[in-house]
């Protein structure tokens, strides 16, 4: 695998739980503390990489800079180690009028005889706040809603 920042991601698509993206990378030395165990900020970076892939692959142009996080929660359940492969799955759980909620799972793949484990899981909410003087949430552009909402069938 290549460096996490440049690793290609699997195509985003509509899974049974919604529109999703999968990001694969490795835990780099800068992601760890002196013991080789990951920092909690690495999880946020893995999730943000999956989010960037999702909006790029769904054709959502201009998203970053107008969709700040207003809530973020995560449960850390297992350690990740230096050079361990990581799979992050990000799913759009809900698209509201001006907010959107994502769910995520960060998996540590098998390493040194340790089995694949869920390392962290959580969710976060963003709000559409275009660059304007009043900085209030406004409805998402219709094309973004279409791109990020699972097809009904």
Short mmCIF file of C-alpha atoms in Angstrom, two decimals:
data_model
loop_
_atom_site.label_atom_id
_atom_site.label_comp_id
_atom_site.label_asym_id
_atom_site.label_seq_id
_atom_site.Cartn_x
_atom_site.Cartn_y
_atom_site.Cartn_z
CA UNK A 1 0.00 0.00 0.00
CA UNK A 2 1.02 3.59 -0.58
CA UNK A 3 1.03 6.48 1.84
CA UNK A 4 -2.49 7.15 3.17
CA UNK A 5 -2.64 10.65 1.76
CA UNK A 6 -2.18 9.40 -1.79
CA UNK A 7 -3.85 5.99 -1.65
CA UNK A 8 -6.61 5.45 -4.18
CA UNK A 9 -10.02 4.68 -2.75
CA UNK A 10 -12.59 2.17 -3.84
CA UNK A 11 -15.46 3.59 -5.86
CA UNK A 12 -18.27 5.12 -3.86
CA UNK A 13 -21.67 3.61 -4.34
CA UNK A 14 -25.01 2.96 -2.81
CA UNK A 15 -24.71 0.14 -0.33
CA UNK A 16 -27.58 -1.39 1.63
CA UNK A 17 -27.10 1.32 4.27
CA UNK A 18 -26.81 4.25 1.88
CA UNK A 19 -24.28 6.05 -0.26
CA UNK A 20 -20.79 5.10 0.89
CA UNK A 21 -17.05 5.24 0.25
CA UNK A 22 -14.22 2.96 1.31
CA UNK A 23 -10.72 4.31 1.96
CA UNK A 24 -7.71 2.05 2.43
CA UNK A 25 -4.32 3.11 3.81
CA UNK A 26 -1.63 2.22 6.34
CA UNK A 27 -0.92 3.72 9.74
CA UNK A 28 2.12 5.95 9.16
CA UNK A 29 4.71 6.86 11.81
CA UNK A 30 3.29 10.39 12.08
CA UNK A 31 -0.07 8.80 13.04
CA UNK A 32 1.42 7.16 16.14
CA UNK A 33 2.77 7.95 19.57
CA UNK A 34 6.15 6.73 20.84
CA UNK A 35 4.78 3.21 21.40
CA UNK A 36 3.63 2.82 17.79
CA UNK A 37 -0.06 3.03 18.80
CA UNK A 38 -2.20 5.41 16.71
CA UNK A 39 -3.27 8.88 17.82
CA UNK A 40 -7.03 9.54 17.88
CA UNK A 41 -6.48 12.28 15.29
CA UNK A 42 -5.46 9.60 12.77
CA UNK A 43 -9.02 8.28 12.84
CA UNK A 44 -10.35 11.73 11.95
CA UNK A 45 -7.86 11.91 9.08
CA UNK A 46 -8.87 8.46 7.76
CA UNK A 47 -12.55 9.46 7.91
CA UNK A 48 -11.89 12.80 6.19
CA UNK A 49 -10.02 11.00 3.40
CA UNK A 50 -13.07 8.78 2.85
CA UNK A 51 -15.33 11.86 2.88
CA UNK A 52 -13.14 13.59 0.28
CA UNK A 53 -13.28 10.51 -1.94
CA UNK A 54 -17.06 10.27 -1.57
CA UNK A 55 -17.80 13.86 -2.60
CA UNK A 56 -15.25 13.72 -5.42
CA UNK A 57 -16.58 10.46 -6.84
CA UNK A 58 -20.20 11.62 -6.53
CA UNK A 59 -19.39 14.84 -8.41
CA UNK A 60 -20.12 17.21 -5.52
CA UNK A 61 -18.06 20.29 -6.42
CA UNK A 62 -17.48 23.03 -3.85
CA UNK A 63 -18.42 20.98 -0.77
CA UNK A 64 -15.29 21.62 1.28
CA UNK A 65 -15.23 25.06 2.83
CA UNK A 66 -19.04 25.21 3.11
CA UNK A 67 -19.81 22.09 5.17
CA UNK A 68 -18.32 22.50 8.67
CA UNK A 69 -18.70 19.77 11.27
CA UNK A 70 -21.09 20.68 14.05
CA UNK A 71 -21.07 17.35 15.90
CA UNK A 72 -18.52 14.51 16.03
CA UNK A 73 -18.64 11.39 18.18
CA UNK A 74 -16.46 8.30 18.12
CA UNK A 75 -16.01 5.12 20.13
CA UNK A 76 -12.44 3.79 20.14
CA UNK A 77 -12.55 0.01 20.47
CA UNK A 78 -9.12 -1.38 19.52
CA UNK A 79 -5.61 -0.08 18.85
CA UNK A 80 -4.09 0.43 15.43
CA UNK A 81 -0.35 -0.05 15.02
CA UNK A 82 2.40 1.44 12.86
CA UNK A 83 2.25 0.01 9.32
CA UNK A 84 -1.08 -1.74 9.92
CA UNK A 85 -3.46 -1.64 6.98
CA UNK A 86 -6.65 0.28 7.71
CA UNK A 87 -10.03 0.19 5.97
CA UNK A 88 -12.41 3.08 6.59
CA UNK A 89 -16.05 2.79 5.54
CA UNK A 90 -18.03 6.03 5.43
CA UNK A 91 -21.80 6.02 4.87
CA UNK A 92 -24.24 8.89 4.37
CA UNK A 93 -26.86 8.15 7.02
CA UNK A 94 -29.13 11.13 6.57
CA UNK A 95 -29.42 14.16 4.30
CA UNK A 96 -31.56 16.87 5.84
CA UNK A 97 -32.53 20.27 4.52
CA UNK A 98 -29.22 21.89 5.52
CA UNK A 99 -27.46 19.17 7.54
CA UNK A 100 -26.03 15.77 6.73
CA UNK A 101 -25.00 12.92 9.02
CA UNK A 102 -22.28 10.40 8.19
CA UNK A 103 -21.55 7.13 9.97
CA UNK A 104 -18.12 5.52 9.87
CA UNK A 105 -16.17 2.42 10.83
CA UNK A 106 -12.38 2.23 10.93
CA UNK A 107 -11.05 -1.34 10.72
CA UNK A 108 -7.55 -2.50 11.52
CA UNK A 109 -6.69 -5.32 9.17
CA UNK A 110 -4.89 -8.46 10.33
CA UNK A 111 -1.31 -7.82 11.45
CA UNK A 112 1.33 -9.89 13.25
CA UNK A 113 -1.14 -12.66 14.04
CA UNK A 114 -3.77 -10.24 15.37
CA UNK A 115 -7.17 -10.63 13.66
CA UNK A 116 -9.03 -7.86 11.83
CA UNK A 117 -10.74 -5.64 14.41
CA UNK A 118 -13.02 -2.66 14.54
CA UNK A 119 -10.76 0.12 15.86
CA UNK A 120 -13.25 3.00 15.92
CA UNK A 121 -16.83 3.76 14.94
CA UNK A 122 -18.93 6.87 15.11
CA UNK A 123 -20.82 9.57 13.30
CA UNK A 124 -20.63 13.23 12.57
CA UNK A 125 -22.90 15.93 11.25
CA UNK A 126 -22.09 18.76 8.86
CA UNK A 127 -24.18 21.80 7.98
CA UNK A 128 -24.31 23.68 4.67
CA UNK A 129 -22.98 27.17 5.45
CA UNK A 130 -22.00 29.01 2.26
CA UNK A 131 -19.52 31.85 2.38
CA UNK A 132 -21.78 34.75 3.33
CA UNK A 133 -21.96 37.56 5.84
CA UNK A 134 -24.52 35.91 8.13
CA UNK A 135 -22.97 32.38 8.18
CA UNK A 136 -26.30 30.60 8.71
CA UNK A 137 -27.15 27.13 7.47
CA UNK A 138 -29.05 27.06 4.18
CA UNK A 139 -30.52 24.19 2.13
CA UNK A 140 -28.13 21.92 0.24
CA UNK A 141 -27.97 22.44 -3.53
CA UNK A 142 -30.46 20.05 -5.18
CA UNK A 143 -27.72 18.34 -7.23
CA UNK A 144 -25.77 17.56 -4.04
CA UNK A 145 -28.85 16.03 -2.43
CA UNK A 146 -29.38 13.86 -5.51
CA UNK A 147 -25.71 12.81 -5.58
CA UNK A 148 -25.59 11.92 -1.88
CA UNK A 149 -28.98 10.28 -1.41
CA UNK A 150 -29.39 6.57 -2.17
CA UNK A 151 -31.59 5.78 -5.14
CA UNK A 152 -35.01 4.64 -4.04
CA UNK A 153 -35.96 1.37 -5.58
#
